[in-house]
Short mmCIF file of C-alpha atoms in Angstrom, two decimals:
data_model
loop_
_atom_site.label_atom_id
_atom_site.label_comp_id
_atom_site.label_asym_id
_atom_site.label_seq_id
_atom_site.Cartn_x
_atom_site.Cartn_y
_atom_site.Cartn_z
CA MET A 1 -5.28 111.11 168.12
CA ILE A 2 -6.34 114.52 166.88
CA ALA A 3 -5.06 115.49 163.43
CA LEU A 4 -1.83 117.49 163.48
CA THR A 5 0.38 118.92 160.78
CA ALA A 6 4.10 118.26 160.66
CA ALA A 7 4.64 121.90 161.61
CA GLU A 8 2.43 121.51 164.69
CA VAL A 9 4.30 118.37 165.75
CA ALA A 10 7.60 120.23 165.35
CA THR A 11 6.37 123.18 167.39
CA ALA A 12 5.05 120.94 170.18
CA THR A 13 8.29 118.98 170.42
CA GLY A 14 10.85 121.70 169.70
CA GLY A 15 11.92 119.79 166.59
CA THR A 16 12.87 120.68 163.05
CA LEU A 17 11.51 119.38 159.78
CA HIS A 18 13.65 117.13 157.62
CA PRO A 19 14.20 117.33 154.77
CA PRO A 20 13.90 121.13 154.81
CA ALA A 21 11.59 120.83 151.81
CA LEU A 22 9.11 118.73 153.81
CA ALA A 23 5.71 120.38 153.52
CA PRO A 24 4.75 121.84 156.94
CA SER A 25 1.15 120.95 156.11
CA THR A 26 1.92 117.20 155.95
CA LEU A 27 -0.92 115.77 158.01
CA VAL A 28 -0.80 113.12 160.71
CA THR A 29 -4.25 111.58 161.02
CA GLY A 30 -3.54 108.06 162.23
CA PRO A 31 -2.30 106.61 165.52
CA VAL A 32 1.02 107.30 167.22
CA VAL A 33 3.01 104.05 167.22
CA ILE A 34 6.41 102.84 168.41
CA ASP A 35 6.18 99.50 166.60
CA SER A 36 6.68 99.79 162.83
CA ARG A 37 4.38 96.79 162.31
CA LEU A 38 1.48 98.85 163.65
CA ALA A 39 2.01 101.72 161.22
CA GLN A 40 -0.93 102.57 158.99
CA PRO A 41 -1.75 105.40 156.59
CA GLY A 42 -1.46 108.74 158.36
CA ALA A 43 0.37 107.40 161.43
CA LEU A 44 3.17 109.06 163.38
CA PHE A 45 6.04 106.63 164.03
CA VAL A 46 8.12 107.42 167.11
CA ALA A 47 11.66 106.07 166.69
CA LEU A 48 12.56 105.25 170.28
CA PRO A 49 15.96 103.79 171.11
CA GLY A 50 15.42 100.49 172.91
CA GLU A 51 17.38 98.14 175.10
CA HIS A 52 17.61 95.53 172.37
CA SER A 53 16.81 97.48 169.20
CA ASP A 54 16.68 101.03 167.90
CA GLY A 55 13.44 102.36 166.46
CA HIS A 56 15.41 104.43 163.97
CA ASP A 57 16.30 101.19 162.20
CA PHE A 58 12.61 100.51 161.54
CA ALA A 59 11.51 103.96 160.41
CA ALA A 60 11.65 103.03 156.73
CA ALA A 61 9.41 100.04 157.38
CA ALA A 62 6.95 102.29 159.20
CA ALA A 63 6.93 104.72 156.27
CA ALA A 64 6.34 101.81 153.88
CA GLY A 65 3.38 100.84 156.06
CA GLY A 66 1.85 104.28 155.55
CA ALA A 67 3.29 106.41 158.37
CA ALA A 68 2.99 110.05 157.34
CA LEU A 69 5.71 111.32 159.68
CA VAL A 70 8.56 110.06 161.88
CA LEU A 71 9.66 111.52 165.20
CA ALA A 72 13.40 110.83 165.46
CA ALA A 73 16.71 111.97 166.87
CA ARG A 74 18.39 112.27 163.45
CA PRO A 75 17.50 112.65 159.77
CA LEU A 76 16.47 109.35 158.20
CA THR A 77 16.31 107.95 154.70
CA ALA A 78 14.62 105.06 152.92
CA PRO A 79 16.76 102.20 151.51
CA ASP A 80 16.89 103.99 148.16
CA GLY A 81 18.26 107.15 149.78
CA THR A 82 15.02 109.11 149.70
CA PRO A 83 14.68 111.26 152.85
CA LEU A 84 11.89 110.18 155.18
CA PRO A 85 9.48 112.89 156.37
CA THR A 86 10.85 113.45 159.87
CA VAL A 87 10.64 115.81 162.83
CA VAL A 88 14.13 115.73 164.32
CA VAL A 89 14.33 116.30 168.10
CA PRO A 90 17.15 116.18 170.68
CA ASP A 91 15.46 113.46 172.77
CA VAL A 92 12.71 111.28 171.30
CA GLU A 93 11.29 110.12 174.63
CA VAL A 94 11.01 113.66 175.96
CA ALA A 95 9.50 114.80 172.67
CA LEU A 96 6.84 112.07 172.95
CA GLY A 97 5.84 113.46 176.34
CA ASP A 98 5.86 117.03 175.01
CA LEU A 99 3.55 116.04 172.17
CA ALA A 100 1.13 114.31 174.54
CA ARG A 101 1.09 117.37 176.81
CA GLU A 102 0.21 119.66 173.88
CA VAL A 103 -2.50 117.35 172.60
CA LEU A 104 -4.11 117.12 176.05
CA VAL A 105 -4.07 120.93 176.38
CA ARG A 106 -5.91 121.19 173.06
CA LEU A 107 -8.41 118.52 174.06
CA ARG A 108 -9.17 120.28 177.34
CA GLU A 109 -9.71 123.58 175.52
CA ALA A 110 -12.07 121.95 173.02
CA SER A 111 -13.84 120.08 175.79
CA ASP A 112 -14.60 123.27 177.69
CA GLU A 113 -16.36 124.83 174.70
CA PRO A 114 -20.19 124.68 174.49
CA GLY A 115 -21.19 121.20 173.40
CA GLY A 116 -17.80 119.73 174.32
CA PRO A 117 -17.65 116.27 175.92
CA GLY A 118 -16.47 117.58 179.31
CA LEU A 119 -13.21 115.66 179.29
CA ARG A 120 -12.09 114.36 182.70
CA VAL A 121 -8.66 112.87 183.36
CA ILE A 122 -8.52 110.19 186.05
CA ALA A 123 -5.11 108.91 187.20
CA VAL A 124 -4.44 105.88 189.39
CA THR A 125 -1.32 104.97 191.35
CA GLY A 126 -0.43 102.64 194.22
CA SER A 127 1.89 99.82 195.13
CA VAL A 128 -0.70 97.21 194.12
CA GLY A 129 -3.99 97.19 192.22
CA LYS A 130 -3.34 99.93 189.63
CA THR A 131 -4.11 97.87 186.55
CA THR A 132 -7.19 96.16 187.98
CA THR A 133 -8.60 99.51 189.14
CA LYS A 134 -7.85 101.00 185.72
CA ASP A 135 -9.72 98.10 184.09
CA LEU A 136 -12.71 98.62 186.39
CA LEU A 137 -12.80 102.33 185.56
CA LEU A 138 -12.58 101.62 181.83
CA GLN A 139 -15.57 99.30 181.96
CA MET A 140 -17.65 101.61 184.18
CA PHE A 141 -16.92 104.80 182.25
CA SER A 142 -17.42 103.20 178.84
CA THR A 143 -21.13 102.91 179.60
CA ALA A 144 -21.28 106.67 180.27
CA GLY A 145 -19.23 108.01 177.36
CA PRO A 146 -16.22 107.50 175.07
CA THR A 147 -13.35 106.33 177.28
CA VAL A 148 -9.62 105.84 176.67
CA ALA A 149 -7.50 103.78 179.07
CA PRO A 150 -4.05 102.19 178.89
CA VAL A 151 -3.38 98.97 177.06
CA LEU A 152 -2.04 96.39 179.53
CA SER A 153 0.16 98.36 181.99
CA PHE A 154 1.19 101.36 179.89
CA ASN A 155 2.02 103.44 182.96
CA ASN A 156 5.50 104.90 182.45
CA GLU A 157 7.16 107.77 180.57
CA ILE A 158 6.46 106.01 177.26
CA GLY A 159 3.19 104.22 177.91
CA LEU A 160 1.39 107.19 179.44
CA PRO A 161 2.01 109.59 176.51
CA LEU A 162 0.94 106.89 174.07
CA THR A 163 -2.32 106.51 176.01
CA VAL A 164 -2.93 110.27 176.04
CA LEU A 165 -2.31 110.41 172.30
CA ARG A 166 -5.10 107.86 171.69
CA ALA A 167 -7.65 110.40 172.92
CA ASP A 168 -9.53 112.60 170.46
CA GLU A 169 -12.21 115.29 170.43
CA SER A 170 -14.93 112.81 171.42
CA THR A 171 -13.16 111.41 174.50
CA ARG A 172 -15.06 112.04 177.72
CA TYR A 173 -12.97 110.01 180.16
CA LEU A 174 -9.21 109.58 179.93
CA VAL A 175 -8.09 106.97 182.47
CA LEU A 176 -4.36 106.86 183.16
CA GLU A 177 -2.30 104.42 185.18
CA MET A 178 0.80 106.04 186.68
CA GLY A 179 3.66 103.90 187.94
CA ALA A 180 6.81 105.00 189.71
CA SER A 181 10.08 103.29 190.45
CA GLY A 182 11.78 106.40 191.78
CA HIS A 183 11.19 109.89 193.15
CA GLY A 184 10.07 112.45 190.59
CA HIS A 185 8.54 109.89 188.22
CA LEU A 186 4.96 110.82 189.02
CA THR A 187 5.84 114.51 188.94
CA TYR A 188 7.06 113.99 185.38
CA LEU A 189 3.92 112.09 184.38
CA THR A 190 1.51 114.58 185.95
CA GLY A 191 3.46 117.31 184.16
CA ILE A 192 2.31 115.67 180.93
CA ALA A 193 -1.24 114.88 182.08
CA PRO A 194 -2.39 116.72 185.22
CA PRO A 195 -5.37 114.72 186.51
CA ASP A 196 -8.79 115.99 187.48
CA VAL A 197 -9.08 112.99 189.80
CA ALA A 198 -6.06 111.38 191.50
CA VAL A 199 -6.60 107.92 192.99
CA VAL A 200 -4.02 106.57 195.46
CA LEU A 201 -4.65 102.93 196.31
CA VAL A 202 -2.05 101.83 198.83
CA VAL A 203 1.51 102.46 199.94
CA GLY A 204 3.25 99.12 200.05
CA SER A 205 6.61 97.51 199.47
CA ALA A 206 6.64 97.37 195.67
CA HIS A 207 9.97 98.76 194.38
CA ILE A 208 10.91 99.50 197.98
CA GLY A 209 14.56 98.97 197.12
CA GLU A 210 14.39 101.94 194.75
CA PHE A 211 12.82 104.28 197.32
CA GLY A 212 14.89 103.52 200.43
CA GLY A 213 11.92 102.43 202.54
CA VAL A 214 8.17 102.56 202.75
CA GLU A 215 8.15 106.26 203.72
CA GLY A 216 10.01 106.93 200.50
CA VAL A 217 7.31 105.03 198.63
CA ALA A 218 4.68 107.24 200.29
CA ARG A 219 6.48 110.43 199.26
CA ALA A 220 6.71 109.22 195.69
CA LYS A 221 3.03 108.27 195.49
CA SER A 222 2.00 111.61 196.98
CA GLU A 223 3.37 113.30 193.86
CA LEU A 224 0.13 112.29 192.12
CA VAL A 225 -1.93 114.32 194.60
CA VAL A 226 0.39 117.31 194.27
CA GLY A 227 0.07 117.05 190.49
CA LEU A 228 -3.72 117.52 190.45
CA VAL A 229 -5.27 120.39 188.53
CA PRO A 230 -6.15 123.28 190.91
CA ASP A 231 -9.73 122.13 191.48
CA GLY A 232 -8.97 118.42 191.25
CA VAL A 233 -10.27 115.70 193.58
CA ALA A 234 -7.96 113.43 195.57
CA VAL A 235 -9.40 109.93 196.06
CA LEU A 236 -7.57 108.36 199.00
CA ASN A 237 -7.57 105.01 200.81
CA ALA A 238 -8.90 105.63 204.32
CA ASP A 239 -7.57 102.25 205.47
CA ASP A 240 -3.94 103.18 204.78
CA PRO A 241 -2.62 105.86 207.16
CA ARG A 242 0.15 106.85 204.75
CA VAL A 243 -2.35 107.39 201.95
CA VAL A 244 -5.01 109.25 203.88
CA ALA A 245 -2.29 111.56 205.24
CA MET A 246 -1.90 112.85 201.67
CA ARG A 247 -5.11 114.82 202.13
CA ASP A 248 -2.96 117.67 203.46
CA LEU A 249 -1.32 117.94 200.02
CA ALA A 250 -4.58 118.02 198.05
CA PRO A 251 -5.36 121.32 196.32
CA GLY A 252 -9.09 120.75 196.55
CA GLU A 253 -11.71 118.20 197.54
CA VAL A 254 -10.76 114.86 199.14
CA LEU A 255 -12.90 111.74 198.84
CA THR A 256 -11.97 108.68 200.91
CA PHE A 257 -12.72 104.99 200.38
CA GLY A 258 -12.22 101.84 202.43
CA GLU A 259 -13.70 99.63 205.09
CA SER A 260 -13.01 102.13 207.87
CA VAL A 261 -16.07 103.66 209.51
CA GLY A 262 -14.98 107.14 208.47
CA ALA A 263 -14.58 106.30 204.77
CA GLN A 264 -16.98 108.23 202.53
CA VAL A 265 -17.17 105.38 200.01
CA ARG A 266 -17.32 102.25 202.14
CA ALA A 267 -17.67 98.48 201.92
CA SER A 268 -19.43 96.48 204.61
CA ASP A 269 -20.82 92.97 204.99
CA ILE A 270 -18.11 91.50 202.75
CA ARG A 271 -18.70 87.88 201.79
CA LEU A 272 -16.79 85.41 199.63
CA ASP A 273 -18.40 82.66 197.61
CA ARG A 274 -16.72 79.30 197.01
CA SER A 275 -15.12 80.67 193.86
CA GLY A 276 -13.35 83.40 195.84
CA ARG A 277 -15.50 86.21 194.43
CA ALA A 278 -16.50 88.94 196.85
CA SER A 279 -19.83 90.61 197.39
CA PHE A 280 -20.38 93.61 199.64
CA THR A 281 -22.64 96.51 200.45
CA LEU A 282 -21.38 99.68 198.78
CA ALA A 283 -22.16 102.86 200.68
CA THR A 284 -21.71 106.16 198.84
CA PRO A 285 -22.54 109.72 199.93
CA ALA A 286 -26.18 110.59 199.33
CA THR A 287 -27.12 113.92 197.81
CA HIS A 288 -28.94 115.22 200.89
CA GLY A 289 -26.80 113.63 203.57
CA GLY A 290 -26.44 110.07 204.77
CA THR A 291 -25.47 107.28 202.43
CA HIS A 292 -26.82 105.45 199.43
CA ASP A 293 -26.41 101.67 199.73
CA GLU A 294 -26.12 99.19 196.87
CA ARG A 295 -25.26 95.49 197.00
CA VAL A 296 -22.39 94.59 194.65
CA ALA A 297 -21.20 91.13 193.61
CA LEU A 298 -17.82 91.19 191.85
CA ARG A 299 -16.74 88.83 189.09
CA LEU A 300 -13.10 89.25 190.11
CA VAL A 301 -11.44 86.56 192.22
CA GLY A 302 -9.96 87.59 195.56
CA GLU A 303 -11.19 89.60 198.52
CA HIS A 304 -8.46 92.18 197.92
CA HIS A 305 -10.37 93.36 194.85
CA VAL A 306 -12.96 94.95 197.14
CA HIS A 307 -10.54 97.80 197.75
CA ASN A 308 -9.91 98.19 194.02
CA ALA A 309 -13.67 98.32 193.47
CA LEU A 310 -14.09 100.93 196.21
CA ALA A 311 -11.37 103.08 194.65
CA ALA A 312 -13.05 102.86 191.26
CA ALA A 313 -16.42 103.68 192.82
CA ALA A 314 -14.99 106.74 194.56
CA ALA A 315 -13.39 107.97 191.33
CA ALA A 316 -16.70 107.50 189.55
CA ILE A 317 -18.50 109.48 192.27
CA ALA A 318 -15.90 112.23 191.81
CA VAL A 319 -16.81 112.63 188.13
CA GLY A 320 -20.56 112.48 188.72
CA LEU A 321 -21.69 108.92 187.99
CA ALA A 322 -24.81 107.79 189.84
CA PRO A 323 -24.45 105.19 192.62
CA ASP A 324 -26.75 102.68 190.95
CA ALA A 325 -24.80 102.95 187.69
CA ILE A 326 -21.55 102.47 189.61
CA ALA A 327 -22.84 99.34 191.33
CA LEU A 328 -24.09 97.94 188.04
CA GLY A 329 -20.76 98.70 186.36
CA LEU A 330 -18.73 97.02 189.09
CA ALA A 331 -20.92 93.95 189.06
CA GLY A 332 -20.51 93.58 185.30
CA ALA A 333 -16.76 94.18 185.16
CA ASP A 334 -14.37 91.39 184.19
CA ALA A 335 -10.62 90.92 184.57
CA LEU A 336 -9.25 92.40 181.34
CA SER A 337 -5.47 92.32 181.70
CA PRO A 338 -3.57 89.01 181.40
CA HIS A 339 -1.65 87.37 184.26
CA ARG A 340 -3.64 89.18 186.95
CA MET A 341 -5.74 86.79 189.02
CA HIS A 342 -6.82 85.12 185.80
CA VAL A 343 -8.71 82.00 186.88
CA VAL A 344 -9.32 79.16 184.45
CA ASP A 345 -10.93 75.78 185.08
CA ARG A 346 -9.18 73.42 182.68
CA PRO A 347 -11.01 70.48 181.08
CA ASP A 348 -8.77 68.06 183.00
CA GLY A 349 -10.09 69.27 186.36
CA VAL A 350 -7.17 71.56 187.29
CA THR A 351 -7.94 75.16 188.22
CA VAL A 352 -5.22 77.68 187.41
CA ILE A 353 -4.85 81.09 189.09
CA ASP A 354 -2.42 83.02 186.90
CA ASP A 355 -1.28 86.08 188.85
CA SER A 356 2.22 86.09 187.40
CA TYR A 357 2.43 89.60 185.97
CA ASN A 358 4.06 91.06 189.05
CA ALA A 359 4.56 90.47 192.76
CA ASN A 360 5.44 92.18 196.02
CA PRO A 361 4.78 91.02 199.58
CA ASP A 362 1.31 92.61 199.69
CA SER A 363 0.08 91.12 196.42
CA MET A 364 1.74 87.77 197.18
CA ARG A 365 -0.15 87.47 200.46
CA ALA A 366 -3.42 88.45 198.78
CA ALA A 367 -2.94 85.83 196.04
CA LEU A 368 -2.16 83.11 198.58
CA ARG A 369 -5.32 83.95 200.52
CA ALA A 370 -7.30 83.69 197.28
CA LEU A 371 -5.70 80.29 196.65
CA ALA A 372 -6.82 79.11 200.08
CA VAL A 373 -10.38 80.24 199.47
CA LEU A 374 -10.64 78.57 196.06
CA THR A 375 -9.15 75.36 197.40
CA GLY A 376 -11.56 75.08 200.31
CA ARG A 377 -11.60 71.76 202.14
CA ASP A 378 -12.07 69.44 199.19
CA ARG A 379 -9.21 70.30 196.84
CA ARG A 380 -5.41 70.40 196.92
CA SER A 381 -3.58 73.74 196.77
CA VAL A 382 -0.37 74.17 194.77
CA ALA A 383 1.60 77.44 194.85
CA VAL A 384 4.29 78.02 192.23
CA LEU A 385 6.20 81.03 193.48
CA GLY A 386 9.09 83.01 192.01
CA GLU A 387 11.18 85.92 193.14
CA MET A 388 9.76 89.28 194.21
CA LEU A 389 12.15 91.81 192.71
CA GLU A 390 13.30 95.28 193.80
CA LEU A 391 12.80 94.74 197.53
CA GLY A 392 16.23 95.99 198.53
CA PRO A 393 18.04 94.86 201.70
CA GLY A 394 14.84 93.39 203.16
CA SER A 395 14.37 90.98 200.28
CA ARG A 396 15.38 87.81 202.14
CA ALA A 397 13.16 88.56 205.14
CA ALA A 398 10.23 89.37 202.84
CA HIS A 399 10.59 86.06 201.01
CA GLU A 400 10.91 84.14 204.29
CA ALA A 401 7.68 85.77 205.50
CA ILE A 402 5.87 84.44 202.43
CA GLY A 403 7.14 80.96 203.32
CA LEU A 404 5.61 81.34 206.78
CA GLN A 405 2.26 82.29 205.25
CA VAL A 406 2.36 79.32 202.88
CA VAL A 407 2.48 77.02 205.91
CA ARG A 408 -0.14 78.93 207.88
CA LEU A 409 -2.54 78.70 204.92
CA ASN A 410 -1.92 74.94 204.64
CA VAL A 411 -0.74 75.06 201.04
CA ALA A 412 -0.28 71.40 200.15
CA LEU A 413 2.61 71.88 197.71
CA THR A 414 4.79 74.93 197.20
CA VAL A 415 7.15 74.99 194.22
CA VAL A 416 9.82 77.66 194.68
CA VAL A 417 11.36 78.66 191.35
CA GLY A 418 14.82 80.19 191.06
CA PRO A 419 17.60 81.02 193.52
CA GLY A 420 16.20 84.48 194.23
CA ALA A 421 13.06 82.95 195.74
CA ARG A 422 14.78 80.23 197.77
CA ALA A 423 14.17 82.06 201.05
CA ILE A 424 10.46 81.23 200.63
CA ALA A 425 11.36 77.59 201.19
CA ASP A 426 13.55 78.54 204.16
CA GLY A 427 10.65 80.41 205.74
CA ALA A 428 8.32 77.46 205.24
CA LEU A 429 10.78 75.11 206.92
CA LEU A 430 11.23 77.52 209.82
CA GLU A 431 7.45 77.62 210.28
CA GLY A 432 7.23 73.85 210.52
CA SER A 433 6.87 72.47 207.01
CA TRP A 434 7.80 68.78 206.86
CA GLY A 435 9.90 69.44 203.78
CA ASP A 436 8.05 67.29 201.28
CA GLU A 437 5.45 70.06 201.05
CA VAL A 438 8.05 72.38 199.50
CA ALA A 439 10.07 71.80 196.34
CA VAL A 440 12.89 74.08 195.18
CA VAL A 441 13.74 74.12 191.48
CA ASP A 442 16.30 76.14 189.56
CA ASP A 443 14.21 77.38 186.65
CA ILE A 444 10.93 77.28 184.78
CA ASP A 445 11.82 74.15 182.80
CA ALA A 446 12.44 72.28 186.04
CA ALA A 447 9.12 73.56 187.41
CA VAL A 448 7.35 72.27 184.30
CA GLU A 449 8.95 68.86 184.72
CA LEU A 450 7.96 68.68 188.38
CA LEU A 451 4.36 69.76 187.75
CA GLU A 452 3.94 67.21 184.97
CA GLY A 453 4.41 64.52 187.58
CA GLU A 454 2.43 66.19 190.33
CA LEU A 455 -0.76 67.81 189.04
CA ARG A 456 -3.97 65.88 189.47
CA ALA A 457 -7.64 66.53 188.80
CA GLY A 458 -9.05 68.85 191.44
CA ASP A 459 -5.82 70.74 192.11
CA VAL A 460 -5.87 74.55 192.35
CA VAL A 461 -2.58 76.02 191.14
CA LEU A 462 -1.39 79.57 191.81
CA VAL A 463 1.45 81.02 189.72
CA LYS A 464 2.94 84.19 191.20
CA SER A 465 6.18 86.17 190.81
CA SER A 466 7.54 89.47 189.65
CA TYR A 467 7.43 89.89 185.89
CA GLY A 468 11.20 89.76 185.57
CA ALA A 469 11.25 86.32 187.15
CA GLY A 470 9.45 85.05 184.05
CA LEU A 471 6.81 82.81 185.61
CA TRP A 472 4.23 84.36 183.28
CA ARG A 473 5.56 81.91 180.68
CA LEU A 474 4.63 79.07 182.98
CA GLY A 475 1.25 80.70 183.54
CA ASP A 476 0.64 80.73 179.80
CA GLN A 477 1.46 77.02 179.56
CA LEU A 478 -0.79 76.11 182.45
CA LEU A 479 -3.72 78.13 181.15
CA ALA A 480 -3.39 76.60 177.69
CA GLY A 481 -2.84 73.08 178.96
CA GLY A 482 0.64 73.40 177.42
CA THR A 483 3.08 70.58 177.96
CA ILE A 484 1.84 70.09 181.51
CA ALA A 485 -0.54 67.17 181.85
CA VAL A 486 -2.45 65.78 184.80
CA ALA A 487 -0.67 62.87 186.45
CA GLU A 488 -2.96 59.94 185.69
CA ASP A 489 -1.30 57.56 188.13
CA VAL A 490 -2.10 59.70 191.16
CA ALA A 491 -5.48 59.27 192.78
CA PRO A 492 -7.43 62.52 193.20
#
């Protein structure tokens, strides 16, 4: 973060200094943190009220760790009664966003000066693929200049400001992931950080229960395009009619990506190797007309990542990266975020696909297809599936449809975890499963117990659910070997 005085923080957030004798020149030079354990000399500690704890209760610990200033909703004191240096605001969360907005304005002004880094803000949204695309952009842009991108999935009204506040005067690329679980969410986020490039991946059924239908999802995602700076570039998925229709809302240039013939950034001749990794020919607009073609081989597992790679390539074109550098960056990019198609070959011969961070019907189908590819003809497929949350009235039908796909992909064993996912088993039985190919268990502990008796060398195991269903804990155990061992009495 750029250095700010206590007075500047107060002005940006509409706050007041406490105690009144606090020196306005008190300087914040360190990071902005919401966890007191991360406080260091010069830091700004933001005392957010939480679901299970209140940051105000940890402000003294942050100050003891070196925090120079606290952003809080009330005056605070140390255990000995000494007032803590605090900017008091009516709403801490709103103040965090206000501070990020002011910092980004200053960074843009400095960037536009002669010799400035030419800061570009790139924002990504979509029902699936946001975090992977963000990770691809981070790795590509980092080779071209100082880049800041979210940690994990910091994509909401707290995570996005924290990401913006990590940028400083040297930052050339600020990559932001923007999530929405309701109308107006992206409008709020783009009000903090209007993007120069807005990437919309896909309109799907994630959080569909919150939006009242897929058209509601489309309207919410389109807020990112509306929130572009006046001369910003909209990067849109040509293969999704609801996304490409957003071109009418774009204030400036539109760049499309996809497999469609009309896409400006296009993939063709897509091939999968036996490890489920895709290669393709990347076509990008050439300077004097036509296209520039580069062959790209991804390290990411799953054919669905081709679209994420195309989106990242189009965003990179929009900010001026050369096609050969883009192809090289995509080919060298790894999966950075945990529980997202994280594939590990364990020493005992079991391959684990941990895609348990989140799930909706689109990502569930993509993960199951990846499982089928990795399994091939010689290995046994095991799918451990939990509930897909926030699907609204269509939840049961959506889960049943996944059960149908499990059968059609010949998954050898499907373990359905939790009552909310039970309709997956119902769908499998309706599609013709013999029954012994599907096991229904009540919770993660029961899934662990079942897998301990089932897994054998050569198995490929997919773990997939919404984050709230908690199967990421099972994913961690499987990746680490955990308490789950290969069944020695079962022939491979």
